Short mmCIF file of C-alpha atoms and ligand atoms in Angstrom, two decimals:
data_model
loop_
_atom_site.label_atom_id
_atom_site.label_comp_id
_atom_site.label_asym_id
_atom_site.label_seq_id
_atom_site.Cartn_x
_atom_site.Cartn_y
_atom_site.Cartn_z
CA MET A 348 10.38 -49.52 8.63
CA GLY A 349 12.09 -47.83 11.58
CA ASN A 350 10.75 -45.10 13.73
CA TYR A 351 9.71 -42.73 10.91
CA VAL A 352 6.84 -42.29 8.49
CA ASP A 353 6.98 -40.35 5.22
CA ARG A 354 4.92 -37.15 5.31
CA PHE A 355 5.93 -34.84 2.45
CA ASN A 356 7.50 -35.99 -0.80
CA THR A 357 10.15 -34.08 -2.73
CA THR A 358 7.65 -32.12 -4.82
CA ASP A 359 5.74 -31.01 -1.72
CA ARG A 360 8.94 -29.84 -0.12
CA ILE A 361 10.31 -28.00 -3.14
CA LEU A 362 6.98 -26.20 -3.67
CA HIS A 363 6.83 -25.23 0.00
CA TRP A 364 10.37 -23.86 0.14
CA VAL A 365 10.09 -21.90 -3.10
CA VAL A 366 7.00 -20.30 -1.60
CA ALA A 367 8.83 -19.67 1.68
CA ILE A 368 11.89 -18.11 0.05
CA SER A 369 9.88 -15.90 -2.28
CA PHE A 370 7.73 -14.86 0.70
CA PHE A 371 10.77 -13.62 2.57
CA LEU A 372 12.11 -11.89 -0.53
CA LEU A 373 8.74 -10.16 -0.88
CA LEU A 374 8.73 -9.24 2.78
CA LEU A 375 12.22 -7.72 2.74
CA SER A 376 11.75 -5.90 -0.56
CA GLY A 377 8.26 -4.70 0.37
CA LEU A 378 8.93 -3.38 3.86
CA GLY A 379 10.51 -0.23 2.49
CA LEU A 380 7.27 0.57 0.69
CA PHE A 381 5.20 -0.18 3.79
CA ALA A 382 6.57 2.35 6.27
CA HIS A 383 9.36 4.89 6.61
CA THR A 384 10.77 2.91 9.55
CA PHE A 385 11.78 0.09 7.21
CA PHE A 386 13.03 2.19 4.31
CA ASN A 387 16.61 1.04 4.92
CA TYR A 388 15.70 -2.53 3.95
CA PHE A 389 16.00 -1.34 0.35
CA SER A 390 19.78 -1.22 0.80
CA LEU A 391 19.72 -5.04 0.81
CA PHE A 392 18.85 -4.79 -2.87
CA GLY A 393 21.27 -2.04 -3.84
CA ASN A 394 18.74 0.76 -4.25
CA PRO A 395 14.98 1.21 -3.88
CA GLN A 396 14.31 0.88 -7.62
CA GLN A 397 16.02 -2.52 -7.67
CA GLY A 398 14.16 -3.46 -4.50
CA ILE A 399 10.88 -2.70 -6.26
CA MET A 400 11.99 -4.81 -9.25
CA VAL A 401 12.80 -7.75 -6.95
CA HIS A 402 9.42 -7.28 -5.28
CA LYS A 403 7.62 -7.50 -8.60
CA TRP A 404 9.42 -10.60 -9.86
CA ALA A 405 9.38 -12.39 -6.50
CA GLY A 406 5.66 -11.65 -6.49
CA ILE A 407 5.17 -13.56 -9.73
CA VAL A 408 7.14 -16.55 -8.44
CA PHE A 409 5.30 -16.50 -5.12
CA PHE A 410 1.93 -16.28 -6.80
CA ILE A 411 2.49 -19.25 -9.11
CA PHE A 412 4.06 -21.56 -6.54
CA SER A 413 1.68 -20.62 -3.75
CA ILE A 414 -1.30 -21.42 -5.95
CA LEU A 415 0.31 -24.71 -7.04
CA LEU A 416 0.95 -25.61 -3.41
CA PHE A 417 -2.63 -24.78 -2.51
CA LEU A 418 -4.06 -26.82 -5.39
CA ARG A 419 -1.84 -29.76 -4.51
CA HIS A 420 -3.36 -30.03 -1.05
CA ALA A 421 -6.77 -28.50 -1.76
CA ALA A 422 -8.64 -31.81 -1.47
CA GLU A 423 -7.32 -32.21 2.09
CA THR A 424 -7.44 -28.62 3.24
CA CYS A 425 -10.92 -27.81 2.07
CA ARG A 426 -12.63 -30.73 3.81
CA PHE A 427 -13.65 -30.31 7.45
CA ASP A 428 -15.28 -33.03 9.57
CA ALA A 429 -16.63 -33.20 13.14
CA ASP A 430 -13.14 -33.67 14.59
CA ASP A 431 -11.96 -30.57 12.79
CA ARG A 432 -14.81 -28.61 14.24
CA ARG A 433 -13.92 -29.88 17.72
CA TRP A 434 -10.34 -28.87 17.06
CA ILE A 435 -11.41 -25.35 16.15
CA VAL A 436 -13.62 -25.00 19.24
CA LYS A 437 -10.71 -26.07 21.45
CA VAL A 438 -8.17 -24.08 19.40
CA GLY A 439 -6.24 -27.30 18.97
CA GLY A 440 -5.65 -27.52 22.69
CA TYR A 441 -3.04 -24.82 22.39
CA LEU A 442 -4.55 -22.73 25.17
CA SER A 443 -3.92 -25.13 28.03
CA ARG A 444 -1.17 -27.35 29.32
CA LYS A 445 -3.64 -30.19 29.67
CA ARG A 446 -3.16 -32.94 27.18
CA GLN A 447 -6.22 -33.06 24.96
CA GLU A 448 -5.97 -34.86 21.73
CA ILE A 449 -8.40 -34.53 18.92
CA PRO A 450 -7.87 -37.02 16.10
CA GLN A 451 -6.80 -35.17 12.96
CA GLY A 452 -6.12 -36.07 9.35
CA LYS A 453 -2.95 -35.27 7.45
CA PHE A 454 -3.47 -31.60 8.32
CA ASN A 455 -5.09 -30.38 11.48
CA ALA A 456 -7.95 -27.89 11.26
CA GLY A 457 -5.62 -24.98 11.97
CA GLN A 458 -3.32 -25.95 9.14
CA LYS A 459 -6.33 -26.29 6.86
CA LEU A 460 -7.56 -22.84 7.78
CA PHE A 461 -4.11 -21.39 7.23
CA GLY A 462 -3.89 -23.20 3.90
CA ILE A 463 -7.20 -21.74 2.74
CA PHE A 464 -6.28 -18.29 4.04
CA SER A 465 -2.96 -18.48 2.17
CA GLY A 466 -4.75 -19.39 -1.05
CA VAL A 467 -7.20 -16.51 -0.73
CA ALA A 468 -4.52 -14.07 0.39
CA THR A 469 -2.31 -15.09 -2.54
CA LEU A 470 -5.14 -14.30 -4.96
CA VAL A 471 -5.79 -10.92 -3.32
CA MET A 472 -2.10 -10.02 -3.19
CA GLY A 473 -1.67 -11.10 -6.81
CA ALA A 474 -4.66 -9.18 -8.13
CA THR A 475 -3.95 -6.00 -6.17
CA GLY A 476 -0.24 -6.33 -6.90
CA LEU A 477 -0.99 -6.39 -10.60
CA ILE A 478 -3.01 -3.19 -10.29
CA ILE A 479 -0.35 -1.32 -8.31
CA TRP A 480 2.41 -2.69 -10.55
CA ASP A 481 1.84 0.59 -12.40
CA PRO A 482 -0.16 2.89 -10.09
CA THR A 483 -1.12 5.26 -12.88
CA ALA A 484 -2.44 2.69 -15.36
CA TYR A 485 -5.92 2.19 -13.90
CA LEU A 486 -8.75 4.23 -12.42
CA ARG A 487 -7.53 6.16 -9.40
CA GLU A 488 -10.24 4.78 -7.10
CA LEU A 489 -9.37 1.22 -8.09
CA THR A 490 -5.67 1.75 -7.47
CA GLN A 491 -6.32 3.45 -4.14
CA PHE A 492 -8.46 0.51 -3.05
CA ALA A 493 -5.81 -1.94 -4.28
CA LEU A 494 -3.09 -0.17 -2.30
CA MET A 495 -5.23 -0.47 0.82
CA LEU A 496 -6.08 -4.15 0.27
CA HIS A 497 -2.46 -5.01 -0.52
CA GLY A 498 -1.43 -3.48 2.80
CA LEU A 499 -4.26 -5.13 4.69
CA PHE A 500 -3.57 -8.62 3.39
CA PHE A 501 0.14 -8.12 3.93
CA THR A 502 -0.64 -7.42 7.57
CA LEU A 503 -2.83 -10.51 7.86
CA PHE A 504 -0.25 -12.64 6.03
CA MET A 505 2.50 -11.40 8.35
CA VAL A 506 0.58 -12.28 11.49
CA GLY A 507 -0.45 -15.65 10.04
CA MET A 508 3.14 -16.35 9.10
CA VAL A 509 4.47 -15.58 12.58
CA VAL A 510 1.95 -18.05 14.03
CA HIS A 511 2.69 -20.63 11.30
CA ILE A 512 6.44 -20.44 11.86
CA TYR A 513 6.12 -20.61 15.64
CA LEU A 514 3.82 -23.62 15.58
CA ALA A 515 5.81 -25.44 12.92
CA THR A 516 9.12 -25.05 14.77
CA VAL A 517 9.56 -24.55 18.51
CA GLY A 518 5.84 -24.77 19.27
CA ASN A 519 5.57 -28.34 18.03
CA PRO A 520 8.95 -30.06 18.12
CA GLY A 521 9.39 -32.58 15.32
CA THR A 522 7.12 -30.78 12.83
CA LEU A 523 9.82 -28.98 10.87
CA GLU A 524 11.56 -32.29 10.09
CA GLY A 525 8.59 -33.25 7.94
CA MET A 526 9.16 -30.26 5.73
CA LEU A 527 12.95 -30.53 5.76
CA TRP A 528 13.48 -34.23 5.12
CA GLY A 529 9.97 -35.38 4.44
CA ARG A 530 9.75 -37.68 7.47
CA VAL A 531 8.24 -37.42 10.94
CA THR A 532 8.52 -39.81 13.85
CA LYS A 533 5.69 -42.20 14.47
CA GLY A 534 5.23 -40.58 17.87
CA TRP A 535 4.71 -37.23 16.17
CA ALA A 536 2.25 -38.71 13.72
CA ARG A 537 0.23 -40.37 16.48
CA LYS A 538 0.15 -37.18 18.53
CA HIS A 539 -0.59 -34.67 15.82
CA ALA A 540 -2.33 -36.51 13.01
CA SER A 541 -3.63 -39.78 14.38
CA LYS A 542 -6.25 -40.39 11.69
CA TRP A 543 -3.67 -39.84 8.99
CA TYR A 544 -1.24 -42.11 10.82
CA GLN A 545 -3.79 -44.90 11.03
CA LYS A 546 -4.31 -44.65 7.30
CA VAL A 547 -0.59 -44.71 6.61
CA VAL A 548 -0.07 -47.74 8.83
CA LYS A 549 -2.91 -49.65 7.22
CA GLY A 550 -1.41 -48.73 3.86
CA MET B 868 8.15 31.02 9.63
CA LYS B 869 4.68 32.19 8.73
CA ARG B 870 2.79 30.01 6.32
CA LYS B 871 2.76 31.27 2.75
CA ALA B 872 -0.04 30.68 0.27
CA PHE B 873 -1.54 31.57 -3.09
CA LEU B 874 -4.84 33.35 -3.39
CA ILE B 875 -6.38 32.96 -6.82
CA ASP B 876 -9.29 35.26 -7.60
CA THR B 877 -10.77 33.53 -10.63
CA THR B 878 -13.12 36.46 -11.26
CA LEU B 879 -10.15 38.53 -12.42
CA CYS B 880 -8.59 35.95 -14.77
CA THR B 881 -8.56 36.74 -18.49
CA ALA B 882 -7.05 33.41 -19.55
CA CYS B 883 -4.01 35.08 -21.02
CA ARG B 884 -1.92 32.15 -19.81
CA SER B 885 1.06 34.26 -18.89
CA CYS B 886 1.22 32.14 -15.75
CA GLN B 887 1.65 28.93 -17.75
CA VAL B 888 4.41 30.49 -19.82
CA SER B 889 6.27 32.14 -16.93
CA CYS B 890 6.24 28.83 -15.07
CA LYS B 891 7.64 26.98 -18.06
CA GLN B 892 10.34 29.58 -18.50
CA TRP B 893 11.50 29.66 -14.91
CA ASN B 894 11.36 25.89 -14.47
CA LYS B 895 12.86 25.22 -17.92
CA LEU B 896 9.96 23.03 -19.01
CA ASP B 897 9.77 22.01 -22.64
CA ALA B 898 6.97 22.94 -25.00
CA GLU B 899 4.66 20.08 -25.92
CA ALA B 900 2.78 19.34 -29.11
CA THR B 901 -0.98 19.54 -28.61
CA VAL B 902 -4.03 19.09 -30.83
CA ASN B 903 -7.05 21.29 -31.40
CA ARG B 904 -9.96 19.78 -29.53
CA GLY B 905 -12.44 22.47 -30.42
CA SER B 906 -11.80 24.41 -27.22
CA TYR B 907 -9.60 27.32 -26.26
CA GLU B 908 -8.34 25.23 -23.38
CA ASN B 909 -4.87 23.98 -24.20
CA PRO B 910 -3.25 21.76 -23.02
CA PRO B 911 -6.26 20.01 -21.51
CA ASP B 912 -4.58 18.81 -18.33
CA LEU B 913 -1.50 19.05 -16.15
CA THR B 914 1.50 17.24 -17.61
CA PRO B 915 5.06 16.58 -16.45
CA GLN B 916 5.95 19.76 -18.38
CA LEU B 917 3.00 21.83 -17.15
CA TYR B 918 2.79 22.63 -13.45
CA ASN B 919 -0.17 24.97 -13.68
CA GLN B 920 -2.89 24.98 -16.26
CA ILE B 921 -5.75 27.31 -17.12
CA HIS B 922 -8.88 25.20 -17.14
CA PHE B 923 -11.58 26.69 -19.40
CA ILE B 924 -15.22 26.23 -18.47
CA GLU B 925 -17.08 27.00 -21.68
CA GLN B 926 -20.85 27.08 -21.23
CA ASP B 927 -23.54 27.93 -23.74
CA GLN B 928 -26.06 30.19 -21.98
CA ASN B 929 -28.90 31.17 -24.34
CA ASN B 930 -26.49 31.48 -27.24
CA ASP B 931 -24.20 33.50 -25.03
CA MET B 932 -20.84 32.06 -24.18
CA ARG B 933 -20.14 31.91 -20.49
CA TRP B 934 -16.44 31.67 -19.89
CA LEU B 935 -14.89 30.76 -16.56
CA PHE B 936 -11.18 30.23 -16.08
CA ILE B 937 -9.27 28.67 -13.25
CA ASN B 938 -5.60 28.20 -12.64
CA ARG B 939 -5.18 24.55 -11.69
CA ARG B 940 -2.13 23.34 -9.82
CA CYS B 941 -0.88 21.64 -6.68
CA MET B 942 -2.85 23.01 -3.73
CA HIS B 943 0.00 22.75 -1.21
CA CYS B 944 -2.22 21.05 1.37
CA ALA B 945 -1.19 21.16 5.03
CA ASP B 946 -2.56 17.63 5.40
CA ALA B 947 -1.12 16.43 2.12
CA GLY B 948 -2.12 13.00 0.82
CA CYS B 949 0.92 12.88 -1.45
CA VAL B 950 3.29 13.32 1.50
CA LYS B 951 1.29 10.78 3.50
CA VAL B 952 1.68 7.96 0.98
CA CYS B 953 5.22 8.67 -0.16
CA PRO B 954 7.43 5.87 1.20
CA SER B 955 10.65 7.82 0.73
CA ALA B 956 10.99 10.44 3.46
CA GLY B 957 12.11 13.72 1.94
CA ALA B 958 10.99 12.95 -1.61
CA LEU B 959 7.89 15.06 -0.98
CA TYR B 960 8.04 17.43 1.96
CA HIS B 961 6.68 20.60 3.51
CA THR B 962 9.02 23.55 3.33
CA LYS B 963 9.24 25.87 6.31
CA GLU B 964 6.83 28.15 4.44
CA GLY B 965 4.27 25.32 4.49
CA LEU B 966 4.55 24.65 0.75
CA VAL B 967 4.86 21.14 -0.66
CA ALA B 968 8.12 20.72 -2.54
CA TYR B 969 9.97 17.62 -3.70
CA ASN B 970 13.44 16.24 -4.20
CA GLN B 971 13.71 14.05 -7.28
CA ASP B 972 16.94 12.47 -6.00
CA LYS B 973 14.92 10.88 -3.21
CA CYS B 974 11.96 9.87 -5.39
CA ILE B 975 11.97 6.08 -5.83
CA GLU B 976 9.53 6.07 -8.78
CA CYS B 977 6.84 4.12 -6.94
CA HIS B 978 4.17 6.54 -8.29
CA TYR B 979 2.07 6.21 -5.14
CA CYS B 980 1.69 9.96 -4.65
CA VAL B 981 -0.81 10.47 -7.48
CA ASN B 982 -3.17 8.12 -5.64
CA GLY B 983 -2.78 9.93 -2.35
CA CYS B 984 -3.58 13.35 -3.83
CA PRO B 985 -7.25 14.41 -3.62
CA PHE B 986 -6.73 16.71 -6.62
CA ASP B 987 -4.95 14.31 -9.02
CA VAL B 988 -1.94 16.58 -9.30
CA PRO B 989 1.44 14.79 -9.33
CA ARG B 990 2.79 13.75 -12.73
CA TYR B 991 5.85 11.73 -13.69
CA ASP B 992 8.51 12.92 -16.08
CA ALA B 993 10.59 10.92 -18.55
CA LYS B 994 12.80 9.74 -15.68
CA LYS B 995 9.62 8.50 -13.96
CA LYS B 996 10.24 10.91 -11.10
CA VAL B 997 7.56 13.02 -9.45
CA THR B 998 6.89 16.51 -10.83
CA LYS B 999 4.35 19.15 -9.89
CA CYS B 1000 4.09 22.79 -8.85
CA HIS B 1001 6.58 23.40 -6.05
CA ALA B 1002 5.60 27.07 -5.66
CA CYS B 1003 8.98 28.09 -7.12
CA ILE B 1004 10.45 27.44 -3.72
CA ASP B 1005 13.84 28.50 -5.09
CA ARG B 1006 12.43 31.96 -5.81
CA VAL B 1007 10.33 32.22 -2.64
CA GLN B 1008 13.28 31.45 -0.40
CA ASN B 1009 15.15 34.30 -2.06
CA GLY B 1010 12.40 36.78 -1.41
CA LEU B 1011 10.76 36.61 -4.87
CA THR B 1012 7.22 35.63 -5.74
CA PRO B 1013 6.56 32.43 -7.72
CA ALA B 1014 7.03 32.84 -11.48
CA CYS B 1015 3.32 32.49 -12.27
CA VAL B 1016 2.41 35.25 -9.83
CA LYS B 1017 5.15 37.47 -11.26
CA GLY B 1018 3.79 36.86 -14.76
CA CYS B 1019 0.11 37.47 -14.03
CA PRO B 1020 -0.92 40.90 -15.37
CA THR B 1021 -4.35 41.05 -13.74
CA GLY B 1022 -3.71 40.37 -10.07
CA THR B 1023 -5.58 37.08 -10.29
CA LEU B 1024 -2.64 35.32 -8.73
CA GLN B 1025 -1.45 36.58 -5.39
CA PHE B 1026 1.16 35.10 -3.11
CA GLY B 1027 2.09 35.97 0.45
CA ASP B 1028 1.40 35.41 4.12
CA ARG B 1029 -1.55 33.07 4.31
CA ASP B 1030 -3.18 34.85 7.23
CA ARG B 1031 -2.84 38.22 5.54
CA LEU B 1032 -4.31 36.95 2.27
CA ILE B 1033 -7.28 35.52 4.16
CA SER B 1034 -7.98 38.62 6.21
CA ASP B 1035 -7.61 40.90 3.19
CA ALA B 1036 -9.99 38.78 1.11
CA LYS B 1037 -12.50 38.66 3.93
CA ALA B 1038 -12.27 42.40 4.44
CA ALA B 1039 -13.10 42.76 0.75
CA GLY B 1040 -16.14 40.52 1.29
CA LYS B 1041 -14.85 37.57 -0.74
CA LYS B 1042 -15.69 33.96 -0.08
CA LEU B 1043 -12.72 31.61 -0.08
CA TYR B 1044 -12.38 28.01 -1.21
CA GLY B 1045 -9.87 25.95 0.75
CA GLU B 1046 -9.45 28.04 3.86
CA ASN B 1047 -9.89 25.13 6.25
CA ASP B 1048 -9.91 22.00 4.08
CA LEU B 1049 -7.12 19.47 4.59
CA GLY B 1050 -5.58 21.53 7.35
CA GLY B 1051 -5.92 24.60 5.14
CA LEU B 1052 -4.93 24.62 1.51
CA GLY B 1053 -1.89 26.55 0.35
CA VAL B 1054 -3.90 27.56 -2.72
CA MET B 1055 -7.19 29.30 -1.99
CA TYR B 1056 -9.68 30.35 -4.62
CA VAL B 1057 -12.27 33.03 -4.99
CA LEU B 1058 -14.82 31.33 -7.24
CA ASP B 1059 -17.65 32.67 -9.37
CA ASP B 1060 -19.72 29.49 -9.11
CA GLU B 1061 -19.96 26.20 -7.22
CA PRO B 1062 -16.64 24.35 -6.76
CA GLY B 1063 -18.03 21.50 -8.87
CA THR B 1064 -18.27 23.79 -11.89
CA TYR B 1065 -14.51 24.20 -11.69
CA ARG B 1066 -13.97 20.45 -11.22
CA LEU B 1067 -12.99 21.07 -7.61
CA PRO B 1068 -14.27 18.72 -4.89
CA LYS B 1069 -16.78 20.50 -2.65
CA ASN B 1070 -15.24 19.03 0.49
CA PRO B 1071 -11.74 17.94 -0.46
CA ALA B 1072 -10.43 15.09 1.68
CA ILE B 1073 -7.82 12.39 1.53
CA PRO B 1074 -9.47 9.41 -0.22
CA ALA B 1075 -11.01 7.03 2.32
CA SER B 1076 -9.06 3.96 1.20
CA ILE B 1077 -5.81 5.93 1.37
CA PHE B 1078 -6.67 7.08 4.88
CA PHE B 1079 -7.50 3.51 5.90
CA TRP B 1080 -4.29 2.21 4.35
CA LYS B 1081 -1.97 4.68 6.03
CA ASP B 1082 -3.72 5.50 9.31
CA VAL B 1083 -5.28 2.15 10.21
CA VAL B 1084 -3.68 -0.74 8.33
CA LYS B 1085 -0.09 0.49 8.61
CA PRO B 1086 -0.03 0.92 12.40
CA LEU B 1087 -2.02 -2.32 12.75
CA GLY B 1088 0.57 -4.10 10.64
CA ILE B 1089 3.43 -3.05 12.87
CA LEU B 1090 1.41 -3.79 16.00
CA GLY B 1091 0.25 -7.12 14.57
CA PHE B 1092 3.78 -8.27 13.76
CA TRP B 1093 5.22 -7.53 17.19
CA GLY B 1094 1.99 -8.59 18.86
CA ALA B 1095 2.07 -12.00 17.16
CA ILE B 1096 5.71 -12.51 18.16
CA GLY B 1097 4.83 -11.47 21.70
CA VAL B 1098 1.89 -13.87 21.86
CA ALA B 1099 4.05 -16.72 20.51
CA ALA B 1100 6.74 -16.04 23.10
CA LEU B 1101 4.10 -15.81 25.83
CA HIS B 1102 2.60 -19.10 24.68
CA TYR B 1103 5.99 -20.76 24.79
CA VAL B 1104 6.70 -19.79 28.39
CA THR B 1105 3.17 -20.29 29.73
CA VAL B 1106 1.48 -23.20 27.95
CA GLY B 1107 4.70 -24.44 26.43
CA PRO B 1108 5.40 -26.48 23.31
CA LYS B 1109 3.57 -29.69 22.48
CA ARG B 1110 6.36 -32.13 23.08
CA ILE B 1111 6.10 -35.69 21.98
CA GLU B 1112 6.14 -37.63 25.22
CA ASP B 1113 7.64 -41.08 25.69
CA THR B 1114 4.19 -42.62 25.70
CA ASP B 1115 3.65 -41.32 22.17
CA ASP B 1116 6.46 -43.52 20.94
CA ASP B 1117 5.12 -46.56 22.73
CA GLN B 1118 4.06 -48.90 19.97
CA HIS B 1119 1.10 -50.13 22.01
CA SER B 1120 -0.51 -46.85 22.82
CA LYS B 1121 -3.44 -46.11 20.58
CA GLY B 1122 -3.43 -43.04 18.43
CA GLY B 1123 -6.10 -40.58 19.25
CA GLU B 1124 -7.16 -40.86 22.83
S1 SF4 C 897 6.74 8.58 -6.92
FE1 SF4 C 897 8.39 9.59 -5.77
S2 SF4 C 897 7.45 11.34 -4.76
FE2 SF4 C 897 5.77 10.00 -5.47
S3 SF4 C 897 5.31 8.68 -3.70
FE3 SF4 C 897 6.82 7.57 -4.91
S4 SF4 C 897 8.80 8.17 -4.06
FE4 SF4 C 897 7.30 9.66 -3.30
S1 SF4 C 898 -2.66 19.02 -4.02
FE1 SF4 C 898 -1.98 16.93 -4.18
S2 SF4 C 898 0.15 17.07 -4.74
FE2 SF4 C 898 -0.43 19.10 -3.97
S3 SF4 C 898 0.08 19.00 -1.75
FE3 SF4 C 898 -2.07 18.41 -1.94
S4 SF4 C 898 -1.95 16.17 -2.04
FE4 SF4 C 898 0.10 16.92 -2.52
S1 SF4 C 899 -1.51 35.02 -15.87
FE1 SF4 C 899 -3.16 35.61 -14.49
S2 SF4 C 899 -4.77 36.40 -15.85
FE2 SF4 C 899 -3.33 35.30 -17.15
S3 SF4 C 899 -4.19 33.22 -17.24
FE3 SF4 C 899 -2.73 33.22 -15.55
S4 SF4 C 899 -3.99 33.66 -13.76
FE4 SF4 C 899 -5.22 34.26 -15.55
#
């Protein structure tokens, strides 16, 4: 059995990384549309028109895989118990050096919240993205509102993603391995997801 | 350079449409096929080939026809929504005369500008690039008046120093539309009725969602990105990462507590 437990299977990992790659493609190809400061990012794609094309197609890929990823874990992410509520009140213990452990399932409450946010944000980005795909095809007021929402949820997604990446890498050593190779150490599992670990051990 | 502007006295307009034709000639815009819709107004709206259009207001007043005409076009706003939303700097820009011109080579075909414009003015040509009235900037910068003004036989269309046009109109006791809206419009009207009758917004403003998008969300986005990175870095050096301690790997320690 060794020192590891399986956490994410191949399908989980492929879904996650397709979402991650298309997210970064969307980010790089969309920045030029977001503000003048980033206009030069379009040169990564040859010219702005090609950048916009990449943005549109990456958007379709992101939408489909992000929704699939959400649905795959929805049963876990959408269920909160008393421990989850304690976790939220204590912000997962991230605000102090003191060791305070709150038993968590496969995903901690923060991951669940981020999972739900990602699902909602994907729907909003997809719907508004479809409207501004051709900004002259719909009612002006609708398109104007869609442009605003697309920018707003991009901002929220960006901030969420910075936090997600920090916590999943340097903030919690050993977490990234689960998404890279599918396995985490037993120590990690006991520390971060003790209720899940107990279930895995019992089989 | 003093700001230049149009002053359009709609009370003088005879709907001869010389302005439409002169504009097409100077800007080499093609003729377009239109259909009879039972109105003298033709074409019914701005198109990629029509930078200014005579809008006909045809009202039946006790079996008498009331006819109002207005030359519709880009208003050359000082606070221009189209410039605000355009992601490609220099695609839409203010000339030193304060007019709003464009450079199709820089236009990236995103078509955002039509949504930023309070007057629904920009159109897109066959190449999908922005087109609209640019005040014949090529003529103006060579000391000529815009083609439409040159072609107008009645003095409805005037072009010149904005301040002078305003003071002259006021001296003549005329009420102006657009003197102070959106930082002052580059096209001001003398109207014969309420702005609404001419399909002009009473208080033109950049649409609220466009304002929110560009003036609130955009700066917040940039702040939020760097702020989140800053907070993460701060967290790392103050609270520090959640390392897995040796005790965690001790087979006998209980999970949880
Ligand atoms: S369509 Fe062209 S001019 Fe209009 S906002 Fe986009 S880049 Fe700017
Ligand atoms: S009227 Fe519309 S297109 Fe013309 S300057 Fe104002 S916002 Fe731009
Ligand atoms: S040329 Fe002058 S009078 Fe004739 S339609 Fe145009 S604005 Fe009116």
